[in-house]
PDB file of C-alpha atoms and ligand atoms in Angstrom:
ATOM      1  CA  UNK A 889     -18.394 -13.012  23.577  1.00 45.00           C
ATOM      2  CA  UNK A 890     -17.912 -10.450  20.444  1.00 48.00           C
ATOM      3  CA  UNK A 891     -16.364  -6.991  22.021  1.00 49.00           C
ATOM      4  CA  UNK A 892     -18.668  -4.178  21.272  1.00 49.00           C
ATOM      5  CA  UNK A 893     -16.986  -1.292  19.900  1.00 49.00           C
ATOM      6  CA  UNK A 894     -18.471   2.502  20.648  1.00 47.00           C
ATOM      7  CA  UNK A 895     -18.014   4.342  17.791  1.00 46.00           C
ATOM      8  CA  UNK A 896     -18.655   7.531  20.189  1.00 45.00           C
ATOM      9  CA  UNK A 897     -15.359   7.186  22.028  1.00 51.00           C
ATOM     10  CA  UNK A 898     -13.802   7.483  18.527  1.00 59.00           C
ATOM     11  CA  UNK A 899     -13.092  10.145  15.800  1.00 81.00           C
ATOM     12  CA  UNK A 900     -15.004   8.710  13.142  1.00 91.00           C
ATOM     13  CA  UNK A 901     -18.134  10.392  13.133  1.00 93.00           C
ATOM     14  CA  UNK A 902     -21.036   8.304  13.630  1.00 94.00           C
ATOM     15  CA  UNK A 903     -23.296   9.520  10.868  1.00 96.00           C
ATOM     16  CA  UNK A 904     -20.281   8.870   8.558  1.00 97.00           C
ATOM     17  CA  UNK A 905     -19.838   5.413   9.882  1.00 97.00           C
ATOM     18  CA  UNK A 906     -23.493   4.585   9.374  1.00 97.00           C
ATOM     19  CA  UNK A 907     -23.425   5.614   5.554  1.00 98.00           C
ATOM     20  CA  UNK A 908     -20.466   3.759   4.931  1.00 98.00           C
ATOM     21  CA  UNK A 909     -21.976   0.632   6.510  1.00 98.00           C
ATOM     22  CA  UNK A 910     -24.917   0.823   4.726  1.00 98.00           C
ATOM     23  CA  UNK A 911     -22.894   1.437   1.214  1.00 98.00           C
ATOM     24  CA  UNK A 912     -20.999  -1.777   2.285  1.00 98.00           C
ATOM     25  CA  UNK A 913     -24.031  -3.546   2.954  1.00 97.00           C
ATOM     26  CA  UNK A 914     -25.666  -3.033  -0.301  1.00 98.00           C
ATOM     27  CA  UNK A 915     -22.286  -3.993  -2.179  1.00 98.00           C
ATOM     28  CA  UNK A 916     -21.894  -7.021  -4.009  1.00 97.00           C
ATOM     29  CA  UNK A 917     -18.250  -6.466  -5.182  1.00 98.00           C
ATOM     30  CA  UNK A 918     -16.570  -3.946  -2.766  1.00 98.00           C
ATOM     31  CA  UNK A 919     -12.874  -3.396  -3.577  1.00 98.00           C
ATOM     32  CA  UNK A 920      -9.782  -1.490  -1.758  1.00 98.00           C
ATOM     33  CA  UNK A 921      -6.972   0.843  -3.155  1.00 98.00           C
ATOM     34  CA  UNK A 922      -4.413   1.344  -0.426  1.00 98.00           C
ATOM     35  CA  UNK A 923      -1.322   3.207   0.294  1.00 98.00           C
ATOM     36  CA  UNK A 924       1.018   3.988   2.582  1.00 97.00           C
ATOM     37  CA  UNK A 925      -0.967   5.044   5.509  1.00 97.00           C
ATOM     38  CA  UNK A 926      -2.483   1.531   5.549  1.00 98.00           C
ATOM     39  CA  UNK A 927       0.598   0.638   7.250  1.00 97.00           C
ATOM     40  CA  UNK A 928       1.468   3.483   9.281  1.00 96.00           C
ATOM     41  CA  UNK A 929       0.031   1.795  12.424  1.00 96.00           C
ATOM     42  CA  UNK A 930       1.959  -1.111  11.591  1.00 97.00           C
ATOM     43  CA  UNK A 931       5.107   1.406  12.391  1.00 94.00           C
ATOM     44  CA  UNK A 932       5.810   1.898   8.819  1.00 95.00           C
ATOM     45  CA  UNK A 933       6.703   5.313   7.399  1.00 91.00           C
ATOM     46  CA  UNK A 934       4.379   6.837   5.025  1.00 95.00           C
ATOM     47  CA  UNK A 935       6.152   9.004   2.034  1.00 91.00           C
ATOM     48  CA  UNK A 936       4.553  12.280   2.754  1.00 91.00           C
ATOM     49  CA  UNK A 937       2.823  14.304   5.356  1.00 85.00           C
ATOM     50  CA  UNK A 938       4.751  14.056   8.547  1.00 80.00           C
ATOM     51  CA  UNK A 939       8.275  15.206   9.620  1.00 77.00           C
ATOM     52  CA  UNK A 940       9.156  11.322   9.859  1.00 82.00           C
ATOM     53  CA  UNK A 941       7.815  10.604   6.283  1.00 89.00           C
ATOM     54  CA  UNK A 942      10.241   8.958   3.942  1.00 88.00           C
ATOM     55  CA  UNK A 943      10.397  11.918   1.312  1.00 86.00           C
ATOM     56  CA  UNK A 944      10.617  14.576   4.204  1.00 88.00           C
ATOM     57  CA  UNK A 945      14.031  13.022   5.398  1.00 85.00           C
ATOM     58  CA  UNK A 946      15.309  11.887   1.847  1.00 85.00           C
ATOM     59  CA  UNK A 947      15.418  13.027  -1.572  1.00 84.00           C
ATOM     60  CA  UNK A 948      13.346  10.611  -3.910  1.00 84.00           C
ATOM     61  CA  UNK A 949      16.044  11.349  -6.626  1.00 85.00           C
ATOM     62  CA  UNK A 950      18.939   9.883  -4.619  1.00 86.00           C
ATOM     63  CA  UNK A 951      17.326   6.807  -3.670  1.00 91.00           C
ATOM     64  CA  UNK A 952      14.431   5.680  -5.731  1.00 94.00           C
ATOM     65  CA  UNK A 953      15.686   6.039  -9.487  1.00 96.00           C
ATOM     66  CA  UNK A 954      17.748   3.985 -11.963  1.00 96.00           C
ATOM     67  CA  UNK A 955      20.132   7.043 -11.940  1.00 96.00           C
ATOM     68  CA  UNK A 956      20.661   6.690  -8.160  1.00 96.00           C
ATOM     69  CA  UNK A 957      21.280   3.229  -8.187  1.00 96.00           C
ATOM     70  CA  UNK A 958      23.702   3.504 -11.308  1.00 96.00           C
ATOM     71  CA  UNK A 959      25.607   5.935  -9.197  1.00 96.00           C
ATOM     72  CA  UNK A 960      25.721   4.229  -5.744  1.00 95.00           C
ATOM     73  CA  UNK A 961      24.464   1.006  -5.533  1.00 95.00           C
ATOM     74  CA  UNK A 962      25.503   0.401  -1.932  1.00 94.00           C
ATOM     75  CA  UNK A 963      23.515   3.526  -0.808  1.00 92.00           C
ATOM     76  CA  UNK A 964      20.267   2.231  -2.492  1.00 94.00           C
ATOM     77  CA  UNK A 965      20.633  -1.160  -1.571  1.00 93.00           C
ATOM     78  CA  UNK A 966      21.406  -0.535   2.172  1.00 91.00           C
ATOM     79  CA  UNK A 967      18.481   2.150   2.035  1.00 91.00           C
ATOM     80  CA  UNK A 968      15.948  -0.663   0.633  1.00 92.00           C
ATOM     81  CA  UNK A 969      17.220  -3.542   2.965  1.00 90.00           C
ATOM     82  CA  UNK A 970      16.666  -1.100   5.861  1.00 89.00           C
ATOM     83  CA  UNK A 971      13.105  -0.776   4.544  1.00 91.00           C
ATOM     84  CA  UNK A 972      12.826  -4.470   3.898  1.00 91.00           C
ATOM     85  CA  UNK A 973      14.012  -5.147   7.531  1.00 89.00           C
ATOM     86  CA  UNK A 974      11.379  -2.755   9.069  1.00 91.00           C
ATOM     87  CA  UNK A 975       8.750  -4.766   6.969  1.00 93.00           C
ATOM     88  CA  UNK A 976      10.011  -7.972   7.759  1.00 90.00           C
ATOM     89  CA  UNK A 977       9.455  -6.779  11.497  1.00 91.00           C
ATOM     90  CA  UNK A 978       6.342  -5.134  11.078  1.00 95.00           C
ATOM     91  CA  UNK A 979       3.049  -6.986  11.479  1.00 97.00           C
ATOM     92  CA  UNK A 980      -0.286  -6.512   9.779  1.00 98.00           C
ATOM     93  CA  UNK A 981      -2.506  -4.026  11.854  1.00 98.00           C
ATOM     94  CA  UNK A 982      -6.229  -4.217  12.583  1.00 98.00           C
ATOM     95  CA  UNK A 983      -7.003  -2.602   9.390  1.00 98.00           C
ATOM     96  CA  UNK A 984      -4.992  -4.988   7.204  1.00 98.00           C
ATOM     97  CA  UNK A 985      -7.026  -7.555   9.224  1.00 98.00           C
ATOM     98  CA  UNK A 986     -10.196  -5.888   8.634  1.00 98.00           C
ATOM     99  CA  UNK A 987      -9.715  -6.153   4.972  1.00 98.00           C
ATOM    100  CA  UNK A 988      -8.797  -9.768   5.150  1.00 98.00           C
ATOM    101  CA  UNK A 989     -12.150 -10.519   6.869  1.00 98.00           C
ATOM    102  CA  UNK A 990     -14.160  -8.350   3.950  1.00 98.00           C
ATOM    103  CA  UNK A 991     -12.195 -10.967   1.346  1.00 96.00           C
ATOM    104  CA  UNK A 992     -13.602 -14.026   3.370  1.00 96.00           C
ATOM    105  CA  UNK A 993     -17.041 -12.607   3.227  1.00 96.00           C
ATOM    106  CA  UNK A 994     -16.950 -11.285  -0.372  1.00 97.00           C
ATOM    107  CA  UNK A 995     -15.235 -13.691  -2.643  1.00 93.00           C
ATOM    108  CA  UNK A 996     -14.652 -11.011  -5.547  1.00 95.00           C
ATOM    109  CA  UNK A 997     -12.880  -8.509  -2.739  1.00 98.00           C
ATOM    110  CA  UNK A 998      -9.892  -7.275  -4.295  1.00 98.00           C
ATOM    111  CA  UNK A 999      -7.278  -5.246  -3.194  1.00 98.00           C
ATOM    112  CA  UNK A1000      -5.160  -2.698  -5.524  1.00 98.00           C
ATOM    113  CA  UNK A1001      -2.064  -1.418  -3.147  1.00 98.00           C
ATOM    114  CA  UNK A1002       0.392   1.014  -3.854  1.00 98.00           C
ATOM    115  CA  UNK A1003       2.288  -0.519  -0.978  1.00 98.00           C
ATOM    116  CA  UNK A1004       5.696  -2.396  -1.584  1.00 97.00           C
ATOM    117  CA  UNK A1005       5.368  -4.142   1.915  1.00 97.00           C
ATOM    118  CA  UNK A1006       3.654  -7.528   2.220  1.00 97.00           C
ATOM    119  CA  UNK A1007       1.123  -7.008   5.097  1.00 98.00           C
ATOM    120  CA  UNK A1008      -1.943  -7.217   3.345  1.00 98.00           C
ATOM    121  CA  UNK A1009      -0.829 -10.733   2.259  1.00 98.00           C
ATOM    122  CA  UNK A1010       0.414 -11.690   5.617  1.00 98.00           C
ATOM    123  CA  UNK A1011      -3.117 -10.375   7.018  1.00 98.00           C
ATOM    124  CA  UNK A1012      -4.783 -13.278   4.961  1.00 98.00           C
ATOM    125  CA  UNK A1013      -6.073 -11.347   2.153  1.00 98.00           C
ATOM    126  CA  UNK A1014      -5.431 -13.076  -1.423  1.00 94.00           C
ATOM    127  CA  UNK A1015      -6.763 -10.964  -4.414  1.00 97.00           C
ATOM    128  CA  UNK A1016      -4.256  -8.700  -4.273  1.00 98.00           C
ATOM    129  CA  UNK A1017      -2.293  -6.578  -6.831  1.00 98.00           C
ATOM    130  CA  UNK A1018       1.205  -4.408  -6.455  1.00 98.00           C
ATOM    131  CA  UNK A1019       1.036  -1.616  -8.547  1.00 98.00           C
ATOM    132  CA  UNK A1020       4.359  -0.194  -7.545  1.00 97.00           C
ATOM    133  CA  UNK A1021       5.949  -3.733  -7.312  1.00 96.00           C
ATOM    134  CA  UNK A1022       7.252  -5.747  -4.203  1.00 95.00           C
ATOM    135  CA  UNK A1023      10.188  -4.813  -1.599  1.00 94.00           C
ATOM    136  CA  UNK A1024      10.787  -8.858  -1.721  1.00 92.00           C
ATOM    137  CA  UNK A1025      10.478  -9.245  -5.649  1.00 92.00           C
ATOM    138  CA  UNK A1026      14.204  -8.692  -6.284  1.00 93.00           C
ATOM    139  CA  UNK A1027      15.350  -9.017 -10.114  1.00 95.00           C
ATOM    140  CA  UNK A1028      18.612  -8.304 -12.053  1.00 97.00           C
ATOM    141  CA  UNK A1029      19.127  -4.548 -13.083  1.00 97.00           C
ATOM    142  CA  UNK A1030      20.814  -6.002 -16.243  1.00 97.00           C
ATOM    143  CA  UNK A1031      18.934  -8.779 -17.362  1.00 97.00           C
ATOM    144  CA  UNK A1032      15.650  -8.407 -15.475  1.00 94.00           C
ATOM    145  CA  UNK A1033      15.459 -11.970 -14.565  1.00 95.00           C
ATOM    146  CA  UNK A1034      13.911 -12.424 -11.224  1.00 93.00           C
ATOM    147  CA  UNK A1035      16.402 -13.138  -8.285  1.00 91.00           C
ATOM    148  CA  UNK A1036      15.358 -15.668  -5.543  1.00 83.00           C
ATOM    149  CA  UNK A1037      14.485 -14.243  -1.967  1.00 74.00           C
ATOM    150  CA  UNK A1038      16.993 -14.139   0.495  1.00 69.00           C
ATOM    151  CA  UNK A1039      17.316 -13.474   4.363  1.00 69.00           C
ATOM    152  CA  UNK A1040      17.408  -9.770   5.186  1.00 72.00           C
ATOM    153  CA  UNK A1041      20.505  -9.516   7.475  1.00 68.00           C
ATOM    154  CA  UNK A1042      19.228  -9.373  11.147  1.00 65.00           C
ATOM    155  CA  UNK A1043      20.888  -5.615  11.637  1.00 66.00           C
ATOM    156  CA  UNK A1044      19.239  -4.215   8.235  1.00 66.00           C
ATOM    157  CA  UNK A1045      16.198  -3.031  10.633  1.00 61.00           C
ATOM    158  CA  UNK A1046      18.751  -0.674  12.517  1.00 62.00           C
ATOM    159  CA  UNK A1047      19.296   1.834  10.457  1.00 64.00           C
ATOM    160  CA  UNK A1048      19.048   3.463   6.958  1.00 65.00           C
ATOM    161  CA  UNK A1049      22.878   4.488   6.790  1.00 65.00           C
ATOM    162  CA  UNK A1050      23.802   0.978   6.289  1.00 75.00           C
ATOM    163  CA  UNK A1051      25.871   0.684   2.854  1.00 85.00           C
ATOM    164  CA  UNK A1052      25.212  -2.787   1.517  1.00 87.00           C
ATOM    165  CA  UNK A1053      26.726  -4.477  -1.994  1.00 90.00           C
ATOM    166  CA  UNK A1054      23.637  -5.783  -3.622  1.00 93.00           C
ATOM    167  CA  UNK A1055      23.952  -9.462  -4.475  1.00 92.00           C
ATOM    168  CA  UNK A1056      24.884 -10.477  -8.159  1.00 95.00           C
ATOM    169  CA  UNK A1057      22.677 -12.078 -10.839  1.00 95.00           C
ATOM    170  CA  UNK A1058      22.988 -15.991 -10.943  1.00 93.00           C
ATOM    171  CA  UNK A1059      22.438 -15.837 -14.486  1.00 95.00           C
ATOM    172  CA  UNK A1060      24.364 -13.022 -15.774  1.00 97.00           C
ATOM    173  CA  UNK A1061      26.304 -11.569 -12.991  1.00 96.00           C
ATOM    174  CA  UNK A1062      24.660  -8.052 -12.989  1.00 97.00           C
ATOM    175  CA  UNK A1063      23.512  -6.417  -9.972  1.00 97.00           C
ATOM    176  CA  UNK A1064      20.146  -7.325  -7.963  1.00 96.00           C
ATOM    177  CA  UNK A1065      17.836  -4.299  -7.257  1.00 96.00           C
ATOM    178  CA  UNK A1066      14.782  -4.213  -5.407  1.00 94.00           C
ATOM    179  CA  UNK A1067      11.360  -5.093  -7.236  1.00 95.00           C
ATOM    180  CA  UNK A1068       9.610  -1.804  -6.507  1.00 97.00           C
ATOM    181  CA  UNK A1069       8.859   0.889  -9.538  1.00 96.00           C
ATOM    182  CA  UNK A1070      11.254   3.966  -9.103  1.00 96.00           C
ATOM    183  CA  UNK A1071      10.582   7.364 -10.417  1.00 93.00           C
ATOM    184  CA  UNK A1072      10.889   7.737 -14.011  1.00 91.00           C
ATOM    185  CA  UNK A1073       9.713   4.072 -14.769  1.00 94.00           C
ATOM    186  CA  UNK A1074       6.966   2.756 -16.476  1.00 91.00           C
ATOM    187  CA  UNK A1075       4.528   0.883 -14.361  1.00 91.00           C
ATOM    188  CA  UNK A1076       4.347  -2.986 -15.217  1.00 93.00           C
ATOM    189  CA  UNK A1077       1.461  -3.566 -17.365  1.00 96.00           C
ATOM    190  CA  UNK A1078       0.078  -6.630 -15.460  1.00 97.00           C
ATOM    191  CA  UNK A1079      -0.966  -5.202 -12.079  1.00 98.00           C
ATOM    192  CA  UNK A1080      -2.279  -2.156 -14.151  1.00 98.00           C
ATOM    193  CA  UNK A1081      -4.449  -4.374 -16.150  1.00 98.00           C
ATOM    194  CA  UNK A1082      -5.645  -6.311 -13.260  1.00 98.00           C
ATOM    195  CA  UNK A1083      -6.308  -3.137 -10.980  1.00 98.00           C
ATOM    196  CA  UNK A1084      -8.558  -1.543 -14.051  1.00 98.00           C
ATOM    197  CA  UNK A1085     -10.401  -4.916 -14.759  1.00 98.00           C
ATOM    198  CA  UNK A1086     -11.311  -5.165 -10.959  1.00 98.00           C
ATOM    199  CA  UNK A1087     -12.029  -1.576 -10.341  1.00 98.00           C
ATOM    200  CA  UNK A1088     -14.325  -1.657 -13.540  1.00 98.00           C
ATOM    201  CA  UNK A1089     -16.449  -4.499 -11.918  1.00 97.00           C
ATOM    202  CA  UNK A1090     -16.389  -3.027  -8.473  1.00 98.00           C
ATOM    203  CA  UNK A1091     -19.448  -1.368  -7.112  1.00 98.00           C
ATOM    204  CA  UNK A1092     -17.803   0.252  -3.519  1.00 98.00           C
ATOM    205  CA  UNK A1093     -14.068   1.350  -3.563  1.00 98.00           C
ATOM    206  CA  UNK A1094     -12.809   1.879  -0.026  1.00 98.00           C
ATOM    207  CA  UNK A1095      -9.507   4.582  -0.638  1.00 98.00           C
ATOM    208  CA  UNK A1096      -7.259   3.781   2.274  1.00 98.00           C
ATOM    209  CA  UNK A1097      -4.296   6.090   3.394  1.00 97.00           C
ATOM    210  CA  UNK A1098      -3.096   7.202  -0.051  1.00 98.00           C
ATOM    211  CA  UNK A1099      -2.286  11.198  -0.627  1.00 96.00           C
ATOM    212  CA  UNK A1100      -3.686  11.060  -4.055  1.00 95.00           C
ATOM    213  CA  UNK A1101      -0.086  12.428  -5.055  1.00 94.00           C
ATOM    214  CA  UNK A1102       1.065   9.715  -7.616  1.00 93.00           C
ATOM    215  CA  UNK A1103      -0.285   9.094 -10.750  1.00 94.00           C
ATOM    216  CA  UNK A1104      -1.624   6.638 -12.711  1.00 95.00           C
ATOM    217  CA  UNK A1105      -2.488   5.148  -9.436  1.00 97.00           C
ATOM    218  CA  UNK A1106      -4.535   8.341  -7.936  1.00 98.00           C
ATOM    219  CA  UNK A1107      -6.684   8.132 -10.966  1.00 98.00           C
ATOM    220  CA  UNK A1108      -8.246   4.856 -10.114  1.00 98.00           C
ATOM    221  CA  UNK A1109     -10.422   6.409  -8.010  1.00 98.00           C
ATOM    222  CA  UNK A1110     -12.201   8.695 -10.738  1.00 98.00           C
ATOM    223  CA  UNK A1111     -11.847   5.301 -12.869  1.00 98.00           C
ATOM    224  CA  UNK A1112     -14.136   3.345 -10.440  1.00 98.00           C
ATOM    225  CA  UNK A1113     -16.745   6.080  -9.983  1.00 98.00           C
ATOM    226  CA  UNK A1114     -16.939   6.532 -13.662  1.00 98.00           C
ATOM    227  CA  UNK A1115     -17.558   2.801 -13.655  1.00 98.00           C
ATOM    228  CA  UNK A1116     -20.450   3.241 -11.141  1.00 98.00           C
ATOM    229  CA  UNK A1117     -18.516   2.838  -7.686  1.00 98.00           C
ATOM    230  CA  UNK A1118     -19.541   4.169  -4.527  1.00 98.00           C
ATOM    231  CA  UNK A1119     -16.427   5.783  -2.584  1.00 98.00           C
ATOM    232  CA  UNK A1120     -15.405   5.478   0.892  1.00 98.00           C
ATOM    233  CA  UNK A1121     -12.379   7.483   2.102  1.00 98.00           C
ATOM    234  CA  UNK A1122     -10.440   6.071   5.089  1.00 98.00           C
ATOM    235  CA  UNK A1123      -8.126   8.788   5.883  1.00 96.00           C
ATOM    236  CA  UNK A1124      -7.169  11.065   8.887  1.00 95.00           C
ATOM    237  CA  UNK A1125      -6.861  13.966   6.520  1.00 95.00           C
ATOM    238  CA  UNK A1126      -8.227  15.590   3.389  1.00 95.00           C
ATOM    239  CA  UNK A1127      -6.666  14.547   0.089  1.00 96.00           C
ATOM    240  CA  UNK A1128      -7.309  15.157  -3.618  1.00 97.00           C
ATOM    241  CA  UNK A1129      -9.916  12.317  -3.394  1.00 96.00           C
ATOM    242  CA  UNK A1130     -12.097  13.949  -1.020  1.00 97.00           C
ATOM    243  CA  UNK A1131     -14.163  15.699  -3.805  1.00 97.00           C
ATOM    244  CA  UNK A1132     -14.829  12.262  -5.214  1.00 98.00           C
ATOM    245  CA  UNK A1133     -15.884  10.535  -1.930  1.00 98.00           C
ATOM    246  CA  UNK A1134     -19.653   9.668  -0.795  1.00 98.00           C
ATOM    247  CA  UNK A1135     -18.248   9.521   2.625  1.00 98.00           C
ATOM    248  CA  UNK A1136     -14.730  10.011   4.549  1.00 98.00           C
ATOM    249  CA  UNK A1137     -14.396   8.272   7.705  1.00 97.00           C
ATOM    250  CA  UNK A1138     -11.484  10.708   9.138  1.00 96.00           C
ATOM    251  CA  UNK A1139      -9.466   8.335  11.073  1.00 96.00           C
ATOM    252  CA  UNK A1140      -6.103   5.570  11.096  1.00 96.00           C
ATOM    253  CA  UNK A1141      -7.253   2.643   8.830  1.00 97.00           C
ATOM    254  CA  UNK A1142      -6.282   0.307  12.030  1.00 97.00           C
ATOM    255  CA  UNK A1143      -9.035   2.337  13.718  1.00 96.00           C
ATOM    256  CA  UNK A1144     -11.762   2.961  10.956  1.00 97.00           C
ATOM    257  CA  UNK A1145     -11.803  -0.384   9.274  1.00 98.00           C
ATOM    258  CA  UNK A1146     -12.754  -2.519  12.286  1.00 97.00           C
ATOM    259  CA  UNK A1147     -15.355   0.251  13.601  1.00 97.00           C
ATOM    260  CA  UNK A1148     -16.906  -0.224  10.347  1.00 98.00           C
ATOM    261  CA  UNK A1149     -17.216  -4.071  10.029  1.00 97.00           C
ATOM    262  CA  UNK A1150     -18.547  -3.681  13.800  1.00 96.00           C
ATOM    263  CA  UNK A1151     -21.035  -1.167  12.304  1.00 96.00           C
ATOM    264  CA  UNK A1152     -21.901  -3.435   9.444  1.00 96.00           C
ATOM    265  CA  UNK A1153     -22.399  -6.439  11.746  1.00 94.00           C
ATOM    266  CA  UNK A1154     -24.828  -4.592  14.143  1.00 90.00           C
ATOM    267  CA  UNK A1155     -27.036  -3.456  10.955  1.00 81.00           C
TER     268      UNK A1155
HETATM  269  P1  OAD B 736       1.851   8.854   0.785  1.00 67.86           P
HETATM  270  O1  OAD B 736       2.852   8.942   1.897  1.00 67.86           O
HETATM  271  O2  OAD B 736       2.007   9.829  -0.125  1.00 67.86           O
HETATM  272  O3  OAD B 736       0.238   9.265   1.648  1.00 67.86           O
HETATM  273  C1  OAD B 736      -0.046   8.656   3.091  1.00 67.86           C
HETATM  274  C2  OAD B 736      -1.527   8.965   3.094  1.00 67.86           C
HETATM  275  O4  OAD B 736      -1.839   8.180   4.174  1.00 67.86           O
HETATM  276  C3  OAD B 736      -1.588  10.432   3.401  1.00 67.86           C
HETATM  277  O5  OAD B 736      -2.899  10.508   2.676  1.00 67.86           O
HETATM  278  C4  OAD B 736      -2.038  10.293   4.955  1.00 67.86           C
HETATM  279  O6  OAD B 736      -2.782  11.235   5.259  1.00 67.86           O
HETATM  280  C5  OAD B 736      -2.702   8.870   5.251  1.00 67.86           C
HETATM  281  N1  OAD B 736      -2.493   8.356   6.514  1.00 67.86           N
HETATM  282  C6  OAD B 736      -1.526   8.486   7.528  1.00 67.86           C
HETATM  283  N2  OAD B 736      -1.858   7.717   8.286  1.00 67.86           N
HETATM  284  C7  OAD B 736      -2.656   7.028   8.083  1.00 67.86           C
HETATM  285  C8  OAD B 736      -3.647   5.750   8.582  1.00 67.86           C
HETATM  286  N3  OAD B 736      -2.968   5.451  10.318  1.00 67.86           N
HETATM  287  N4  OAD B 736      -4.625   5.683   8.216  1.00 67.86           N
HETATM  288  C9  OAD B 736      -4.945   6.193   7.047  1.00 67.86           C
HETATM  289  N5  OAD B 736      -4.514   6.743   6.307  1.00 67.86           N
HETATM  290  C10 OAD B 736      -3.100   7.430   7.060  1.00 67.86           C
HETATM  291  O7  OAD B 736       1.495   7.576   0.430  1.00 67.86           O
HETATM  292  P2  OAD B 736       0.879   7.099  -0.612  1.00 67.86           P
HETATM  293  O8  OAD B 736      -0.206   7.965  -1.314  1.00 67.86           O
HETATM  294  O9  OAD B 736       0.932   5.453  -0.686  1.00 67.86           O
HETATM  295  O10 OAD B 736       5.652   5.451  -5.092  1.00 67.86           O
HETATM  296  O11 OAD B 736       2.150   7.192  -1.989  1.00 67.86           O
HETATM  297  C11 OAD B 736       2.133   6.738  -3.197  1.00 67.86           C
HETATM  298  C12 OAD B 736       3.378   6.613  -3.748  1.00 67.86           C
HETATM  299  O12 OAD B 736       4.405   7.676  -3.543  1.00 67.86           O
HETATM  300  C13 OAD B 736       3.804   5.489  -3.196  1.00 67.86           C
HETATM  301  O13 OAD B 736       3.740   4.043  -3.818  1.00 67.86           O
HETATM  302  C14 OAD B 736       5.493   5.588  -3.596  1.00 67.86           C
HETATM  303  C15 OAD B 736       5.372   6.878  -3.107  1.00 67.86           C
HETATM  304  O14 OAD B 736       6.486   7.663  -4.073  1.00 67.86           O
HETATM  305  C16 OAD B 736       6.477   4.462  -5.359  1.00 67.86           C
HETATM  306  O15 OAD B 736       7.843   4.313  -4.344  1.00 67.86           O
HETATM  307  C17 OAD B 736       6.618   4.475  -6.744  1.00 67.86           C
END
């Protein structure tokens, strides 16, 4: 028997849940834009917002720029290996799983993510584009050829202080870098084109766990709205997207998204 979830026990306001569920019920082509908050309840740190967030503990310039990598490869590679280890150990949360359910219900359901983890894929979602690259999509810093995936050392998740020498390119001998977009780098065209194609056509956009601080990703919410989409925000906090939202579910993704599905099923 299906478990009944009582929305009144949760911090999401029932009237907001009702409105979000009615928008989703009316939607033919929903989509989601996700950020680091999507994976927070899987135990992965966000970039901003809490004392344990990544950019409150480290300077992005010292770890997430081409210059940082040129100056201290072992520091940067060790830090990314630590993050890869954390992702490898993490599990998709109830929010990722709720989006995977939506992707089975709506054949065109698409996920545009800023996340470099692979938790949407591991939850079973299929139409996904990664605007900021992928932690496991390594490539050569010199010749840009992709490098085969390798096993993350078991102790990589133990601490960010681990210094590790990056592997060398099988073709040119250059150093391998993580396949993420660093500050000061151009976002690759393909995921951006895919994102705008999907969001131009979507009629409802779930905006989940993003602070709206990083462009051009943040501008996609206004873009989808201009093309006629309703906007449902899922975030425990207000963000720069709040004024664009038709409704704001003020809770974590792992709480709000299953509640939304449950409310939809009872409507
Ligand atoms: P941020 O870390 O900037 O923002 C995380 C957002 O998630 C905040 O608005 C939080 O309020 C919200 N949040 C926290 N816990 C949540 C939960 N359980 N459920 C839902 N929301 C929650 O992350 P992004 O917006 O993804 O870029 O950051 C954008 C980009 O900045 C990242 O892709 C990365 C970073 O620098 C690059 O690395 C290029």
